[in-house]
Amino acid sequence: MEFSKIQELVAQHGTPVLFLSESRLRDGYRNLKAALPGVDLYYAVKSNATREIVSILNTEDAFFDVCTNGEIDILKSCDISADRCIHTHPIKRDSDIRYAVEYGMPWFVADNEDELYKFIPYKDKLRLLIRMSIQNPGCLVNLSAKFGVVPEKTWDLIIKAHELGLNVGGISFHAGSQNESPLKYIEALEYCRDICKKAALKGINIEVIDIGGGFPINYLTPVLPMAQFCQPIVDYLDRYFSSYRIIAEPGRVLSGPTMTLATKVMGRSLRNERWWYYLDEGVYGSFSGKMYDHADYPMFLERTGERFNSVLAGPTCDSIDVLYENISLPLLEIGEMLIFESMGAYTTASASNFNGFPKAKIVVVD
Ligand SMILES: *Cc1c(COP(=O)(O)O)cnc(C)c1O
């Protein structure tokens, strides 16, 4: 969007405001579909549960990955049929399973023996994916630190589920979020291959391989184009998994690029010879991703000129609410607007209204 267009919308809606680009969302979905031909894409609602995102993706015939009753309620409100959905939380209460089963969800995830027993009362109504952990400490967010059974124990867990009369239909993994390369997917798929061979011998019908999320987007450093990133994964799948149904759970790559934040300088203060600017959005709001997701967002401002070492802080009274220390900025005026891109994933999703500052308004554009 042009700066002048943003200014016009900001005059209408105020700040802080997140502009949701419908065309970017559709383009991103189609781009990933093209990069992963034949793979069913289950949008990870966790990354951004904004109802408009879910309903736009629904019109693209996307599938959905949800973890909680609250996320299920969003799908219901968008009239999404349960057979297009997967429940991916590895740890659930009976009431969680019951709620999702009553909705009609066909697929659930487990990663440990205790969890298996919880499915016994529902065993004719659902199928299981066993979630394998793939360690990726180099990644922005390691999604196997908390969940997943180690690859060496995955087969034992599948056998246990089978012995309990549960219907194991697949293997899932999450290769870590914002991957720089597709290597971890290949590593995981190698383990899957080995397990699938054992399953075939034992007559266990593994039909689905779920390659999870983790596809990267441009923040401050550009990443590989999606087609290039996915090519080695596609080649591997074509070679070894052509008779399986392949699904993925993309979150960030779909929601991340879709939102642009406009925020304004509320006030400023020269403290210890450094300009402090207090914005109307901070880490308790859309910048929560700086804390939880370890992400950093590209910033744009219209003003040019001599730059000074400055601090950008959020609006709340908490000292932790600082976005950038030692950032070089021209002298900003009160009321001046700053724009941040790639603000769609793990931003508004984890924002709060701490200290009485409401969450940024979301406005759908183009
Ligand atoms: C968070 C999450 C995702 C989405 O991951 P991205 O890195 O945002 O693509 C997918 N699957 C599961 C199980 C998750 O927890």
Coordinates of C-alpha atoms and ligand atoms in Angstrom, one line a residue:
M1 CA 0.0 0.0 0.0
E2 CA 1.1 3.5 -0.7
F3 CA 1.9 5.7 2.3
S4 CA -0.8 8.2 1.3
K5 CA -3.4 5.4 1.1
I6 CA -2.4 4.2 4.6
Q7 CA -2.6 7.8 5.8
E8 CA -6.1 8.1 4.4
L9 CA -7.2 4.8 6.1
V10 CA -5.6 5.8 9.4
A11 CA -7.5 9.1 9.3
Q12 CA -10.6 7.0 9.1
H13 CA -9.8 4.2 11.6
G14 CA -7.2 5.7 14.0
T15 CA -4.2 3.9 15.3
P16 CA -2.9 1.3 16.2
V17 CA -4.5 -0.5 13.3
L18 CA -3.6 -3.7 11.4
F19 CA -4.5 -3.7 7.7
L20 CA -5.3 -7.2 6.5
S21 CA -4.6 -7.6 2.8
E22 CA -7.1 -10.1 1.3
S23 CA -5.1 -10.2 -2.0
R24 CA -1.9 -11.0 -0.2
L25 CA -3.6 -13.8 1.7
R26 CA -5.1 -15.3 -1.4
D27 CA -1.8 -15.0 -3.3
G28 CA 0.2 -16.5 -0.4
Y29 CA -2.2 -19.5 -0.3
R30 CA -2.1 -20.1 -4.0
N31 CA 1.7 -19.6 -4.1
L32 CA 2.2 -22.3 -1.4
K33 CA -0.4 -24.6 -3.1
A34 CA 1.7 -24.3 -6.3
A35 CA 5.0 -24.9 -4.4
L36 CA 3.5 -28.0 -2.8
P37 CA 1.4 -29.6 -5.5
G38 CA -1.0 -32.2 -4.3
V39 CA -0.5 -31.3 -0.6
D40 CA -3.6 -30.4 1.3
L41 CA -2.9 -27.2 3.3
Y42 CA -4.4 -27.0 6.8
Y43 CA -4.1 -23.4 7.9
A44 CA -2.7 -23.3 11.5
V45 CA -5.4 -21.0 13.1
K46 CA -3.1 -20.4 16.1
S47 CA -0.9 -18.1 14.0
N48 CA -3.8 -15.6 13.5
A49 CA -7.3 -16.5 14.4
T50 CA -8.9 -13.4 12.8
R51 CA -12.3 -14.6 11.5
E52 CA -11.8 -12.8 8.1
I53 CA -8.6 -14.8 7.5
V54 CA -10.3 -18.1 8.2
S55 CA -13.3 -17.2 6.0
I56 CA -11.2 -16.0 3.1
L57 CA -9.1 -19.2 3.2
N58 CA -12.3 -21.1 3.4
T59 CA -13.3 -19.7 0.0
E60 CA -9.9 -20.9 -1.3
D61 CA -10.9 -24.4 -0.2
A62 CA -8.2 -24.5 2.5
F63 CA -8.3 -27.0 5.3
F64 CA -7.8 -26.0 9.0
D65 CA -5.6 -27.0 11.9
V66 CA -7.0 -26.2 15.3
C67 CA -5.9 -27.0 18.8
T68 CA -8.7 -25.8 21.2
N69 CA -12.4 -25.5 21.6
G70 CA -12.1 -21.8 21.1
E71 CA -10.5 -22.3 17.7
I72 CA -13.2 -24.8 16.8
D73 CA -15.8 -22.2 17.7
I74 CA -14.2 -19.9 15.1
L75 CA -14.4 -22.6 12.4
K76 CA -18.1 -23.2 13.4
S77 CA -18.8 -19.5 13.1
C78 CA -17.4 -19.6 9.5
D79 CA -19.6 -22.7 8.7
I80 CA -16.5 -24.8 8.0
S81 CA -17.3 -28.5 7.9
A82 CA -15.4 -30.6 10.4
D83 CA -14.1 -33.0 7.8
R84 CA -11.8 -30.2 6.5
C85 CA -10.2 -29.9 9.9
I86 CA -7.6 -31.6 12.0
H87 CA -7.0 -31.4 15.8
T88 CA -3.3 -31.0 16.5
H89 CA -2.9 -30.4 20.2
P90 CA -1.0 -33.4 21.6
I91 CA -2.4 -32.9 25.1
K92 CA -6.1 -32.7 25.7
R93 CA -8.8 -33.1 28.4
D94 CA -11.6 -35.5 27.8
S95 CA -13.9 -32.5 27.3
D96 CA -11.7 -31.2 24.6
I97 CA -11.7 -34.5 22.7
R98 CA -15.5 -34.8 23.2
Y99 CA -16.1 -31.3 21.9
A100 CA -14.1 -31.9 18.7
V101 CA -15.6 -35.4 18.2
E102 CA -19.1 -34.0 18.5
Y103 CA -18.2 -31.4 15.9
G104 CA -17.1 -34.3 13.7
M105 CA -13.4 -33.9 13.5
P106 CA -11.8 -36.9 11.9
W107 CA -8.1 -36.6 12.9
F108 CA -6.3 -36.1 16.2
V109 CA -2.7 -36.0 17.3
A110 CA -1.0 -37.9 20.2
D111 CA 2.6 -38.1 21.2
N112 CA 2.6 -40.2 24.4
E113 CA 1.1 -43.3 25.9
D114 CA -1.1 -41.6 28.5
E115 CA -2.8 -39.6 25.8
L116 CA -3.6 -42.8 23.8
Y117 CA -5.9 -44.1 26.6
K118 CA -8.0 -40.9 26.4
F119 CA -9.1 -41.9 22.9
I120 CA -10.4 -45.3 23.7
P121 CA -14.0 -44.2 24.3
Y122 CA -14.0 -42.5 20.9
K123 CA -11.9 -45.0 19.0
D124 CA -14.5 -45.7 16.2
K125 CA -15.0 -42.0 15.5
L126 CA -11.5 -40.8 14.8
R127 CA -8.0 -41.6 13.5
L128 CA -4.7 -40.7 15.0
L129 CA -1.6 -39.0 13.8
I130 CA 1.5 -39.8 15.9
R131 CA 3.6 -36.7 16.4
M132 CA 7.3 -37.1 16.1
S133 CA 9.7 -34.5 17.5
I134 CA 12.3 -33.1 15.2
Q135 CA 14.8 -31.0 17.1
N136 CA 15.7 -27.8 15.4
P137 CA 17.4 -25.5 18.0
G138 CA 18.7 -23.2 15.2
C139 CA 15.2 -22.2 14.3
L140 CA 13.3 -19.0 15.3
V141 CA 10.9 -21.2 17.3
N142 CA 11.6 -24.8 18.1
L143 CA 8.2 -26.5 18.1
S144 CA 9.6 -29.9 19.2
A145 CA 10.9 -28.6 22.5
K146 CA 7.6 -29.2 24.2
F147 CA 5.8 -31.8 22.1
G148 CA 6.5 -34.9 20.0
V149 CA 7.9 -38.4 20.7
V150 CA 11.5 -38.9 19.7
P151 CA 11.9 -40.6 16.3
E152 CA 13.5 -43.7 17.9
K153 CA 10.3 -44.2 20.1
T154 CA 7.7 -43.3 17.5
W155 CA 7.3 -46.8 16.2
D156 CA 6.8 -48.2 19.7
L157 CA 4.0 -45.6 20.3
I158 CA 2.3 -46.6 17.0
I159 CA 2.4 -50.2 18.1
K160 CA 1.0 -49.3 21.5
A161 CA -1.9 -47.4 19.9
H162 CA -2.5 -50.3 17.5
E163 CA -2.6 -52.7 20.4
L164 CA -5.2 -50.5 22.2
G165 CA -7.4 -50.8 19.1
L166 CA -6.9 -47.3 18.0
N167 CA -6.8 -46.4 14.4
V168 CA -3.4 -44.9 13.6
G169 CA -3.5 -43.4 10.2
G170 CA -0.4 -41.2 9.9
I171 CA 2.7 -39.5 11.2
S172 CA 3.1 -35.8 11.8
F173 CA 6.0 -33.6 12.8
H174 CA 6.8 -29.9 13.0
A175 CA 10.2 -29.0 11.7
G176 CA 10.4 -25.7 13.7
S177 CA 9.0 -22.4 12.7
Q178 CA 10.6 -20.0 10.2
N179 CA 13.0 -22.6 8.8
E180 CA 15.9 -21.2 6.8
S181 CA 16.2 -24.4 4.8
P182 CA 14.1 -27.5 4.0
L183 CA 16.7 -29.9 5.5
K184 CA 14.8 -30.6 8.7
Y185 CA 11.7 -31.7 6.7
I186 CA 13.9 -34.2 4.8
E187 CA 15.4 -35.5 8.0
A188 CA 11.9 -36.0 9.4
L189 CA 10.7 -37.7 6.2
E190 CA 13.6 -40.1 6.4
Y191 CA 12.4 -41.2 9.8
C192 CA 8.8 -41.5 8.4
R193 CA 10.0 -43.7 5.6
D194 CA 11.6 -46.1 8.0
I195 CA 8.4 -46.2 10.1
C196 CA 6.1 -46.7 7.1
K197 CA 8.1 -49.7 6.0
K198 CA 7.7 -51.3 9.5
A199 CA 4.0 -50.4 9.5
A200 CA 3.4 -52.0 6.1
L201 CA 5.0 -55.3 7.3
K202 CA 2.8 -55.2 10.4
G203 CA -0.4 -54.4 8.5
I204 CA -0.8 -51.0 10.0
N205 CA -2.4 -48.7 7.5
I206 CA -0.4 -45.4 7.5
E207 CA -2.0 -43.2 4.8
V208 CA -1.1 -39.7 5.9
I209 CA 2.1 -37.9 6.3
D210 CA 1.7 -34.5 7.9
I211 CA 4.7 -32.3 7.2
G212 CA 3.6 -29.6 9.7
G213 CA 4.3 -25.9 9.3
G214 CA 7.5 -23.9 9.6
F215 CA 7.6 -22.3 6.1
P216 CA 9.5 -19.0 6.3
I217 CA 8.6 -15.5 5.3
N218 CA 10.6 -12.3 4.8
Y219 CA 11.2 -10.3 7.9
L220 CA 14.5 -8.4 8.0
T221 CA 16.4 -10.9 6.0
P222 CA 14.9 -12.3 2.8
V223 CA 14.2 -16.1 2.6
L224 CA 14.1 -18.5 -0.3
P225 CA 11.1 -18.1 -2.6
M226 CA 8.5 -20.8 -1.6
A227 CA 8.9 -22.8 -4.8
Q228 CA 12.6 -23.1 -4.3
F229 CA 12.3 -23.8 -0.5
C230 CA 9.7 -26.6 -1.2
Q231 CA 11.4 -28.2 -4.2
P232 CA 13.6 -30.7 -2.2
I233 CA 10.6 -31.6 -0.1
V234 CA 8.4 -32.2 -3.2
D235 CA 11.2 -34.3 -4.8
Y236 CA 11.5 -36.4 -1.7
L237 CA 7.7 -36.9 -1.4
D238 CA 7.4 -37.8 -5.1
R239 CA 10.1 -40.3 -4.8
Y240 CA 9.1 -42.1 -1.6
F241 CA 5.6 -41.1 -0.6
S242 CA 3.7 -41.0 -3.9
S243 CA 1.0 -43.3 -2.6
Y244 CA 0.4 -41.4 0.6
R245 CA -1.9 -38.4 1.3
I246 CA 0.4 -35.5 2.2
I247 CA -0.8 -32.7 4.3
A248 CA 0.8 -29.6 5.8
E249 CA -0.1 -27.1 8.6
P250 CA 1.2 -23.7 7.4
G251 CA 0.6 -20.8 9.8
R252 CA 3.2 -18.0 9.5
V253 CA 3.7 -18.3 5.7
L254 CA 0.0 -17.7 5.1
S255 CA -0.9 -15.2 7.8
G256 CA 2.4 -13.4 8.3
P257 CA 2.7 -11.3 5.1
T258 CA -1.0 -10.3 5.2
M259 CA -0.9 -7.7 7.9
T260 CA 0.6 -4.2 8.0
L261 CA 0.6 -2.2 11.2
A262 CA 0.2 1.5 11.4
T263 CA 1.2 3.1 14.8
K264 CA 1.8 6.6 15.9
V265 CA 4.1 8.4 18.2
M266 CA 2.1 9.3 21.3
G267 CA 4.9 11.3 23.0
R268 CA 8.6 11.8 23.2
S269 CA 11.2 12.6 25.7
L270 CA 14.9 13.4 25.6
R271 CA 16.4 11.2 28.3
N272 CA 20.1 10.9 28.9
E273 CA 20.7 12.5 25.5
R274 CA 18.7 9.9 23.7
W275 CA 15.3 10.4 22.2
W276 CA 12.6 8.1 23.5
Y277 CA 9.5 7.8 21.4
Y278 CA 6.4 6.2 22.9
L279 CA 4.2 4.5 20.3
D280 CA 0.6 3.6 20.7
E281 CA 1.4 -0.1 20.1
G282 CA 3.9 -2.2 22.1
V283 CA 4.9 -5.7 23.2
Y284 CA 1.6 -6.1 25.1
G285 CA -0.1 -5.5 21.7
S286 CA 0.7 -6.5 18.2
F287 CA 4.5 -6.5 19.0
S288 CA 3.9 -9.4 21.4
G289 CA 5.6 -11.4 18.7
K290 CA 8.9 -9.8 19.6
M291 CA 8.6 -11.5 23.0
Y292 CA 7.0 -14.8 22.2
D293 CA 7.9 -15.4 18.6
H294 CA 11.3 -13.8 18.6
A295 CA 10.4 -12.0 15.4
D296 CA 11.5 -8.6 14.2
Y297 CA 9.5 -6.6 11.7
P298 CA 10.6 -4.4 8.8
M299 CA 9.8 -0.7 9.7
F300 CA 9.0 2.1 7.3
L301 CA 8.7 5.8 8.0
E302 CA 8.2 8.7 5.7
R303 CA 10.6 11.2 7.3
T304 CA 14.2 11.4 6.2
G305 CA 17.0 13.5 7.5
E306 CA 19.8 13.4 10.1
R307 CA 19.5 10.3 12.3
F308 CA 20.0 10.1 16.0
N309 CA 20.4 7.2 18.4
S310 CA 16.8 6.6 19.7
V311 CA 14.6 4.3 21.6
L312 CA 11.1 3.1 20.5
A313 CA 8.9 2.1 23.3
G314 CA 5.3 0.9 23.6
P315 CA 2.5 2.7 25.4
T316 CA 2.2 0.7 28.7
C317 CA 3.7 1.7 32.0
D318 CA 5.8 -1.4 32.1
S319 CA 9.6 -0.9 31.5
I320 CA 9.7 -4.2 29.5
D321 CA 7.5 -2.6 26.9
V322 CA 10.4 -1.4 24.8
L323 CA 10.6 -2.3 21.1
Y324 CA 14.0 -1.1 20.0
E325 CA 16.9 0.4 22.0
N326 CA 19.7 2.1 20.1
I327 CA 17.8 2.5 16.8
S328 CA 18.9 5.2 14.5
L329 CA 16.0 7.5 13.6
P330 CA 15.4 11.0 12.3
L331 CA 13.8 13.4 14.8
L332 CA 10.1 12.3 15.0
E333 CA 7.2 14.5 15.8
I334 CA 4.3 13.6 18.1
G335 CA 1.5 12.1 16.0
E336 CA 4.0 10.8 13.4
M337 CA 3.1 7.5 11.8
L338 CA 5.3 4.4 11.6
I339 CA 4.5 1.4 9.4
F340 CA 5.6 -2.2 10.2
E341 CA 5.3 -5.0 7.6
S342 CA 5.0 -8.8 8.0
M343 CA 2.8 -8.3 11.1
G344 CA 0.3 -11.1 10.6
A345 CA 1.6 -14.1 12.4
Y346 CA 1.9 -14.5 16.1
T347 CA 1.2 -10.8 16.6
T348 CA -2.4 -9.9 17.2
A349 CA -2.9 -13.6 18.1
S350 CA -0.9 -13.2 21.4
A351 CA -1.7 -9.5 22.0
S352 CA -3.5 -8.4 25.2
N353 CA -5.3 -5.4 26.5
F354 CA -2.9 -5.0 29.4
N355 CA -3.0 -1.6 31.1
G356 CA -6.3 -0.8 29.4
F357 CA -4.8 -0.4 25.9
P358 CA -7.2 -2.2 23.5
K359 CA -5.8 -4.5 20.8
A360 CA -5.2 -2.9 17.4
K361 CA -8.2 -2.7 15.2
I362 CA -8.2 -4.9 12.2
V363 CA -9.3 -3.5 8.8
V364 CA -9.6 -5.6 5.7
V365 CA -8.2 -3.8 2.6
D366 CA -7.9 -4.9 -1.1
Ligands
LIG1 C1 2.2 -23.5 15.5 C2 1.9 -24.7 14.7 C3 1.9 -24.7 13.3 C4 2.2 -23.5 12.5 O1 3.5 -23.3 12.4 P1 4.1 -22.2 11.4 O2 5.6 -22.2 11.7 O3 3.5 -20.9 11.8 O4 3.8 -22.6 10.0 C5 1.6 -25.9 12.7 N1 1.3 -27.1 13.4 C6 1.4 -27.1 14.7 C7 1.1 -28.4 15.4 C8 1.7 -25.9 15.4 O5 1.7 -26.0 16.8

